[in-house]
Structure formats: structure tokens, C-alpha cells
Coordinates of C-alpha atoms and ligand atoms in Angstrom, one line a residue:
M762 CA -3.0 5.5 27.4
V763 CA -1.6 5.4 23.8
N764 CA -1.8 8.8 22.2
V765 CA -2.0 8.9 18.4
A766 CA -1.6 11.9 16.1
V767 CA -3.1 11.7 12.6
L768 CA -1.6 13.8 9.8
G769 CA -4.1 14.4 7.0
Y770 CA -7.9 14.1 7.3
G771 CA -8.7 12.7 3.9
V772 CA -10.2 9.4 3.0
V773 CA -7.7 7.3 4.9
G774 CA -7.0 9.7 7.8
S775 CA -10.7 10.1 8.6
G776 CA -11.1 6.3 8.4
V777 CA -8.2 5.8 10.9
V778 CA -9.8 8.3 13.4
E779 CA -13.2 6.6 13.0
V780 CA -11.8 3.1 13.6
I781 CA -9.7 4.1 16.6
E782 CA -12.4 6.2 18.2
E783 CA -15.3 3.8 17.5
N784 CA -13.5 0.6 18.2
R785 CA -11.9 1.7 21.4
E786 CA -13.5 -1.2 23.4
V787 CA -12.2 -3.8 20.9
L788 CA -8.7 -2.3 20.9
M789 CA -8.8 -2.2 24.7
R790 CA -9.9 -5.9 24.8
R791 CA -7.1 -6.9 22.4
T792 CA -4.3 -4.9 23.9
G793 CA -5.2 -4.0 27.5
Q794 CA -4.5 -0.4 26.5
T795 CA -6.6 2.7 25.8
F796 CA -6.0 4.3 22.4
R797 CA -6.8 8.0 21.9
I798 CA -6.6 10.3 19.0
K799 CA -4.9 13.3 20.5
Y800 CA -4.4 15.5 17.5
I801 CA -5.5 15.7 13.8
L802 CA -3.3 17.8 11.7
D803 CA -4.8 19.3 8.5
I804 CA -4.5 22.6 6.7
R805 CA -8.3 22.6 6.2
D806 CA -11.0 23.3 8.9
F807 CA -13.6 20.8 9.8
P808 CA -16.0 22.7 12.1
Q809 CA -18.8 20.1 11.7
S810 CA -16.6 17.2 12.6
P811 CA -17.3 15.4 15.9
Y812 CA -13.5 15.6 16.4
A813 CA -13.4 19.4 15.6
D814 CA -11.5 20.2 18.9
L815 CA -8.7 17.8 17.9
F816 CA -7.6 19.7 14.8
I817 CA -4.3 21.6 14.7
K818 CA -2.3 23.2 12.0
D819 CA 1.2 23.3 13.6
F820 CA 3.2 20.1 13.5
S821 CA 5.6 21.3 16.2
V822 CA 2.8 20.8 18.8
I823 CA 2.9 17.0 18.0
E824 CA 6.6 17.0 17.7
K825 CA 7.1 18.5 21.2
D826 CA 4.4 16.4 22.9
P827 CA 6.2 13.5 24.6
S828 CA 2.8 11.8 25.3
V829 CA 2.3 11.2 21.5
S830 CA 4.2 8.0 20.7
I831 CA 2.6 7.1 17.3
V832 CA 2.0 9.3 14.3
V833 CA -0.1 8.2 11.4
E834 CA 1.0 9.9 8.1
A835 CA -2.0 10.0 5.8
I836 CA -1.0 13.1 3.8
G837 CA 0.3 11.2 0.8
G838 CA 3.0 12.1 -1.7
Q839 CA 6.6 13.0 -1.0
G840 CA 6.6 16.7 0.0
V841 CA 5.1 17.6 3.3
A842 CA 4.6 13.9 4.1
F843 CA 8.4 13.3 3.8
E844 CA 9.4 16.3 6.0
L845 CA 6.9 15.5 8.8
T846 CA 7.8 11.8 8.7
K847 CA 11.4 12.7 9.2
R848 CA 10.6 15.1 12.0
A849 CA 8.3 12.6 13.8
L850 CA 11.0 9.8 13.5
A851 CA 13.7 12.1 14.7
A852 CA 11.6 12.9 17.7
G853 CA 11.5 9.1 18.5
K854 CA 7.9 8.6 17.4
T855 CA 6.8 5.6 15.4
V856 CA 5.3 6.5 12.1
V857 CA 2.6 4.4 10.5
T858 CA 1.6 5.0 6.8
P859 CA -0.3 3.9 3.8
N860 CA 1.9 6.2 1.7
K861 CA 3.4 3.8 -0.9
E862 CA 4.8 6.7 -2.9
L863 CA 6.9 7.8 0.1
V864 CA 7.8 4.2 1.2
S865 CA 8.9 3.2 -2.3
A866 CA 10.9 6.4 -2.9
K867 CA 12.5 7.1 0.6
G868 CA 12.1 3.8 2.5
V869 CA 15.8 3.2 3.0
E870 CA 16.4 6.6 4.5
L871 CA 13.3 6.5 6.7
F872 CA 13.9 2.9 8.0
A873 CA 17.5 4.0 9.0
L874 CA 16.2 7.2 10.7
A875 CA 13.6 5.2 12.6
A876 CA 16.3 2.7 13.8
Q877 CA 18.6 5.5 14.8
N878 CA 15.9 7.0 17.0
N879 CA 14.6 3.7 18.5
A880 CA 11.3 4.2 16.6
E881 CA 9.7 2.3 13.7
Y882 CA 8.4 3.0 10.3
L883 CA 5.4 0.7 9.5
Y884 CA 3.6 0.4 6.2
E885 CA 1.2 -2.6 6.1
A886 CA -1.4 -0.4 4.4
S887 CA 0.9 0.7 1.6
V888 CA 0.3 -2.4 -0.5
G889 CA -3.1 -4.1 -1.0
G890 CA -5.2 -1.7 1.2
G891 CA -7.0 -4.0 3.7
I892 CA -5.1 -7.2 2.6
P893 CA -2.5 -8.3 5.1
I894 CA 0.6 -8.8 2.9
I895 CA 3.6 -6.9 4.3
R896 CA 3.6 -8.7 7.6
P897 CA 2.9 -12.2 6.1
L898 CA 5.9 -11.7 3.7
Q899 CA 8.1 -10.4 6.5
N900 CA 7.1 -12.8 9.3
C901 CA 4.9 -15.8 8.3
L902 CA 6.9 -16.5 5.1
A903 CA 10.3 -15.6 6.6
A904 CA 11.6 -19.1 6.0
N905 CA 11.0 -19.0 2.3
E906 CA 12.8 -17.8 -0.8
L907 CA 10.1 -15.8 -2.5
N908 CA 10.0 -17.2 -6.1
E909 CA 7.1 -15.0 -7.3
I910 CA 4.8 -12.2 -6.1
S911 CA 2.3 -11.3 -8.8
G912 CA -0.9 -9.3 -8.3
I913 CA -3.6 -6.9 -9.0
L914 CA -2.4 -4.0 -6.8
N915 CA -4.6 -1.1 -7.8
G916 CA -8.3 -0.9 -7.0
T917 CA -9.1 2.0 -9.3
T918 CA -7.8 0.4 -12.5
N919 CA -9.3 -3.0 -11.6
Y920 CA -12.6 -1.2 -11.0
I921 CA -12.3 0.6 -14.4
L922 CA -11.4 -2.5 -16.3
T923 CA -14.2 -4.5 -14.7
Q924 CA -16.8 -1.8 -15.4
M925 CA -15.6 -1.5 -19.0
E926 CA -15.7 -5.2 -19.6
Q927 CA -18.9 -6.2 -17.7
S928 CA -21.1 -3.1 -17.7
N929 CA -20.0 -1.5 -20.9
T930 CA -19.2 1.7 -18.9
S931 CA -16.9 4.2 -20.6
F932 CA -13.4 4.6 -19.3
T933 CA -14.2 8.2 -18.1
D934 CA -17.5 7.3 -16.3
A935 CA -15.8 4.3 -14.6
L936 CA -12.9 6.6 -13.4
M937 CA -15.4 9.1 -12.0
Q938 CA -17.2 6.3 -10.1
A939 CA -13.8 5.1 -8.7
Q940 CA -13.0 8.7 -7.6
A941 CA -16.5 9.2 -6.0
L942 CA -16.0 5.9 -4.1
G943 CA -12.7 7.2 -2.7
Y944 CA -10.5 4.6 -4.4
A945 CA -8.5 6.9 -6.7
E946 CA -5.4 8.9 -5.9
Q947 CA -5.7 12.7 -5.6
N948 CA -4.3 12.7 -9.1
P949 CA -5.7 9.6 -10.7
E950 CA -3.0 9.7 -13.4
A951 CA -0.9 7.7 -10.9
D952 CA -3.5 4.9 -11.0
I953 CA -4.1 4.9 -14.7
S954 CA -0.5 5.2 -15.8
G955 CA 0.5 2.2 -13.6
K956 CA 2.7 4.4 -11.3
D957 CA 0.8 3.4 -8.2
T958 CA 1.1 -0.3 -9.1
C959 CA 4.8 0.3 -9.8
R960 CA 5.4 1.8 -6.4
K961 CA 3.7 -1.1 -4.7
T962 CA 5.7 -3.5 -6.9
S963 CA 8.9 -1.8 -5.8
I964 CA 7.9 -2.4 -2.1
L965 CA 7.2 -6.1 -2.8
A966 CA 10.4 -6.5 -4.8
S967 CA 12.4 -4.9 -2.0
L968 CA 10.9 -7.4 0.4
A969 CA 11.6 -10.3 -2.0
L970 CA 15.2 -9.3 -2.5
G971 CA 15.8 -8.0 1.0
S972 CA 17.3 -4.9 -0.5
Y973 CA 15.9 -1.8 -2.2
V974 CA 14.4 -1.8 -5.7
A975 CA 13.5 1.7 -6.9
P976 CA 10.3 2.3 -8.8
E977 CA 12.4 3.7 -11.7
E978 CA 13.9 0.2 -12.2
I979 CA 10.5 -1.3 -13.0
H980 CA 9.3 -1.1 -16.6
T981 CA 5.7 0.2 -16.3
V982 CA 2.8 0.3 -18.7
G983 CA -0.7 1.6 -17.6
I984 CA -4.2 1.0 -18.8
E985 CA -4.6 4.1 -20.9
D986 CA -4.5 2.2 -24.2
V987 CA -6.7 -0.8 -23.2
T988 CA -9.8 -0.7 -25.4
T989 CA -13.1 -2.7 -25.3
A990 CA -11.8 -4.3 -28.6
D991 CA -8.8 -5.6 -26.7
M992 CA -11.1 -7.0 -24.0
A993 CA -13.3 -8.7 -26.6
L994 CA -10.1 -10.3 -28.1
A995 CA -9.0 -11.4 -24.7
K996 CA -12.4 -13.0 -24.1
E997 CA -12.1 -15.0 -27.3
L998 CA -8.8 -16.4 -25.9
G999 CA -10.6 -17.3 -22.6
C1000 CA -8.8 -14.5 -20.7
R1001 CA -9.4 -11.1 -19.0
I1002 CA -7.1 -8.2 -19.1
K1003 CA -5.8 -7.2 -15.6
L1004 CA -3.1 -4.7 -14.7
L1005 CA -0.5 -6.8 -12.9
G1006 CA 2.6 -5.9 -10.9
R1007 CA 5.1 -8.8 -11.1
V1008 CA 8.2 -9.9 -9.2
V1009 CA 9.4 -13.2 -10.7
K1010 CA 12.5 -15.1 -9.9
G1011 CA 14.1 -16.4 -13.1
K1012 CA 16.0 -19.6 -13.6
N1013 CA 19.3 -17.7 -13.1
G1014 CA 18.1 -16.4 -9.7
V1015 CA 17.7 -12.9 -11.0
Y1016 CA 14.3 -11.2 -10.2
H1017 CA 12.3 -10.1 -13.2
L1018 CA 10.1 -7.0 -12.5
G1019 CA 7.3 -5.3 -14.5
V1020 CA 3.9 -3.7 -14.5
S1021 CA 1.6 -4.0 -17.4
P1022 CA -1.9 -5.0 -18.6
T1023 CA -1.6 -8.8 -18.7
L1024 CA -3.8 -11.6 -20.1
V1025 CA -5.2 -13.6 -17.2
P1026 CA -6.7 -17.0 -18.2
E1027 CA -9.9 -18.4 -16.8
D1028 CA -8.1 -21.0 -14.7
S1029 CA -6.0 -18.4 -12.9
P1030 CA -7.1 -17.4 -9.4
L1031 CA -6.7 -13.8 -10.5
Y1032 CA -9.3 -14.1 -13.3
S1033 CA -12.3 -13.5 -11.0
V1034 CA -10.8 -10.7 -8.9
N1035 CA -13.0 -7.8 -10.0
D1036 CA -14.0 -4.3 -9.1
V1037 CA -12.0 -2.7 -6.2
F1038 CA -10.6 -6.0 -5.1
N1039 CA -6.9 -6.6 -5.2
A1040 CA -5.2 -10.0 -5.0
L1041 CA -1.7 -11.3 -4.8
I1042 CA -0.3 -14.7 -5.7
V1043 CA 2.9 -15.5 -3.7
K1044 CA 5.0 -18.5 -4.5
G1045 CA 7.3 -19.4 -1.6
S1046 CA 10.1 -22.0 -1.9
A1047 CA 8.6 -24.0 1.0
S1048 CA 5.0 -22.8 1.3
G1049 CA 4.1 -23.3 -2.4
E1050 CA 1.5 -21.0 -3.9
L1051 CA -0.6 -18.8 -1.7
M1052 CA -3.3 -16.3 -2.5
F1053 CA -4.2 -13.1 -0.7
R1054 CA -7.4 -11.3 -1.7
G1055 CA -9.4 -8.3 -0.4
R1056 CA -10.3 -4.7 -0.8
G1057 CA -7.3 -2.9 -2.1
A1058 CA -8.5 0.7 -1.6
G1059 CA -11.2 2.7 0.3
K1060 CA -11.6 4.3 3.7
L1061 CA -12.2 1.5 6.2
P1062 CA -10.3 -1.4 4.5
T1063 CA -7.1 0.8 4.4
A1064 CA -7.8 2.1 7.9
S1065 CA -8.0 -1.5 9.1
A1066 CA -4.4 -2.1 8.0
V1067 CA -3.2 1.2 9.4
V1068 CA -4.7 0.7 12.8
A1069 CA -3.3 -2.9 12.9
D1070 CA 0.2 -1.2 12.6
V1071 CA -0.8 1.3 15.3
I1072 CA -1.7 -1.6 17.6
D1073 CA 1.5 -3.4 16.8
A1074 CA 3.5 -0.3 17.5
A1075 CA 1.8 0.1 20.9
R1076 CA 2.5 -3.5 21.7
Q1077 CA 5.9 -3.3 20.3
T1078 CA 5.4 -6.6 18.4
S1079 CA 6.0 -5.2 14.9
P1080 CA 8.8 -6.5 12.8
R1081 CA 12.1 -5.3 14.1
P1082 CA 14.4 -3.2 11.8
W1083 CA 16.3 -6.2 10.5
F1084 CA 13.3 -7.0 8.3
S1085 CA 13.6 -3.6 6.7
W1086 CA 15.4 -3.5 3.4
S1087 CA 18.6 -1.6 2.9
E1088 CA 20.4 -0.1 -0.1
R1089 CA 21.0 -2.7 -2.7
A1090 CA 24.4 -4.2 -3.2
E1091 CA 25.8 -4.1 -6.7
N1092 CA 25.8 -7.9 -7.0
V1093 CA 22.0 -8.1 -6.6
P1094 CA 20.8 -7.3 -10.1
V1095 CA 17.2 -7.1 -11.3
A1096 CA 15.9 -7.8 -14.8
D1097 CA 12.8 -7.0 -16.9
V1098 CA 9.8 -9.2 -16.8
R1099 CA 9.6 -8.9 -20.6
D1100 CA 12.7 -11.1 -20.8
L1101 CA 10.7 -14.0 -19.5
P1102 CA 8.7 -16.3 -22.0
H1103 CA 4.9 -15.4 -22.1
A1104 CA 5.6 -12.1 -20.3
Y1105 CA 2.1 -10.8 -21.1
M1106 CA 0.2 -13.8 -19.9
I1107 CA 0.2 -15.1 -16.4
Ligands
LIG1705 N1 -5.5 4.6 -5.6 C1 -5.1 3.4 -4.9 C2 -5.9 2.3 -5.6 C3 -5.4 3.5 -3.5 O1 -6.9 2.5 -6.3 O2 -5.6 1.1 -5.4 C4 -4.9 2.4 -2.7 O3 -3.5 2.3 -2.7

């Protein structure tokens, strides 16, 4: 029996509970093990929930229960989520998370803490929602130098840009729709300002370099100032405007990083990636160009990636700590994507 505790019963947390409880047979077939949600921690009450008897408010119950080996942190942010992640790892429990804010800010410390306690910190869902990308970069592409990772990494802004361009919806209405669909962050400013894309780009850059790149090192511009007039102009040029996160290896071997609205021409595979869909183009030194595309936000797509990590944790097949990034050495500099020619067009 694999006992799992879920912290936070919001969009993603409730999706994780649903997938584990409703797909128990599938999980059993795939792993030979029975998965069970033992606790759900939330400050709110959910008396109507079919899982009402699993709710608790005191984390020490989970911390002290040796039968819980995996904790899903779906609280978000860096406050309580950081404290409880540290306590869970210190208790030797593997933590699985979609929390890109925490991974991008505190990853180095949390990977180290996990390793010290013979646990793991897994974050497949933190970039690209339901798209498998962390594990492909760490495992399947381990033989490659990663020459470029560029992508549409935020479902909310892609949804807004698509609605504005194709349905003439106002920015505000499109944002409200994205919130209603459960795509947006609790504070959608993080989506709109490009911060969310920046955090995900920091994670991808850290994987490409093999050592930590902080979000603060990445020049970031959001979509606040994109107008329908800009979109019409882009159309005349045969392009669409997409918010891209970019990690590009320059001729001198330095990685150029940036987040900004970018012109995407019709012949780019990113051109037709619309609505909540995310997509990443990865250029490996041996693999050549690859594309990953899928739903970048939402309850079940994100839960799909979280539960895959839960399964890996239970099988103990997840990437070992040597794939984690560590503090960056001074001789591994990064540069601005604006230093590259044609920085605003992919
Ligand atoms: N707010 C994020 C998005 C959620 O819209 O992509 C997934 O990270």
C-alpha cells in the first residue's frame, strides 16, 4: 500500500485526489501496488466532498505518520508550501509538486534536503502542465548538449492572446474566462506579467546548464502592453504574437535567456499552438529539433503529471539526485536573449 498525503485542495490538489482515487485499478495494473490518499490537508472545510473524512488541518499528523511515504504539495507559493515541503523532506518523505514558484526559487536547497534524507523532490508538473518535459530533458535527452529550449509556457496568456486575436474578446473578458477554467494563478498578475513563464524558464535553464539559474537573472516582459493593433501588424508580417520563454545557447557557448512577447512566423511549429496549449521546441546536439505540445494548465492535465511523479516515487524509478541542479559555479555565465540577432522573432 502506498499512502499519499495531498497538501492543498485547490484545482490541482483536487485533480490529484480524483486521479489517484478513480484510477486505482490502472495504477495497480501498472505498478502492482495499491495507492491510497490517506490525508488531505487544507485550512478550508469541504463537508460535501466524497473525501470529507480525509481532511485534516494539522501537518504534524502527516509528518509523524511513517506509513505516508509521498506528499503532494499543491499549495503553491513560497510561504507555507516551503515550510511544509522542508518538514516533509526532513521526515524522509518524497515530495511531488507542480509549484514552479517554489522549485525555481528554492530548488537547490530542497534537492539537497531531499538527498540528505534519502527522499526525492519531483517536479514534472511544474513546467508545461500535462506535457512530459522535465523527465525527457533529464533522461531521454541526457546524451545531448541542449542548444535551445523555447516555448509557450503559460496557458493563461496563450488563451488570452488567442481569444483577443481570433474572437475579438477583450483582454479582461479573456482573463476572466481563463480564471473560470482554472488556468490562471491565484493572483493572475503572475501570468500576465510573465513571472510564471519566467519561473518555468528558470527551471528549464537550470536543466540545460546543469546548475541553478534564478528567475531574477532572466529579463522578463509580460503581455500587458500587447494590443489588438500589434496583433494586426503581426498578421501583416505573416506572424502571431506569443509569449515565449527562451533558453538559447549562443555561438560562444553562453546561454541567452529571456521572456517576452515574440513574433512567431507561420512556418514555425509554435504558430498554431493556441488557447491553453503550451509547446516547447527543444534542440539537442544529437537529437536535432523536437517538439512537445499539450495542455499547459488545468486540473486533470496537471494532475496527470503529478500522479506520474507519485508513481515513479513509489517505484523508485525517478531520476536520482545527480540529475538535480546545484548552485551555479562562477564560470558558468548567462546572457540576455536580447543580445542575439532577431531576439523578438523566433
Ligand atoms: N497559471 C499557469 C498557466 C498554470 O496558466 O499556465 C500552469 O502552470
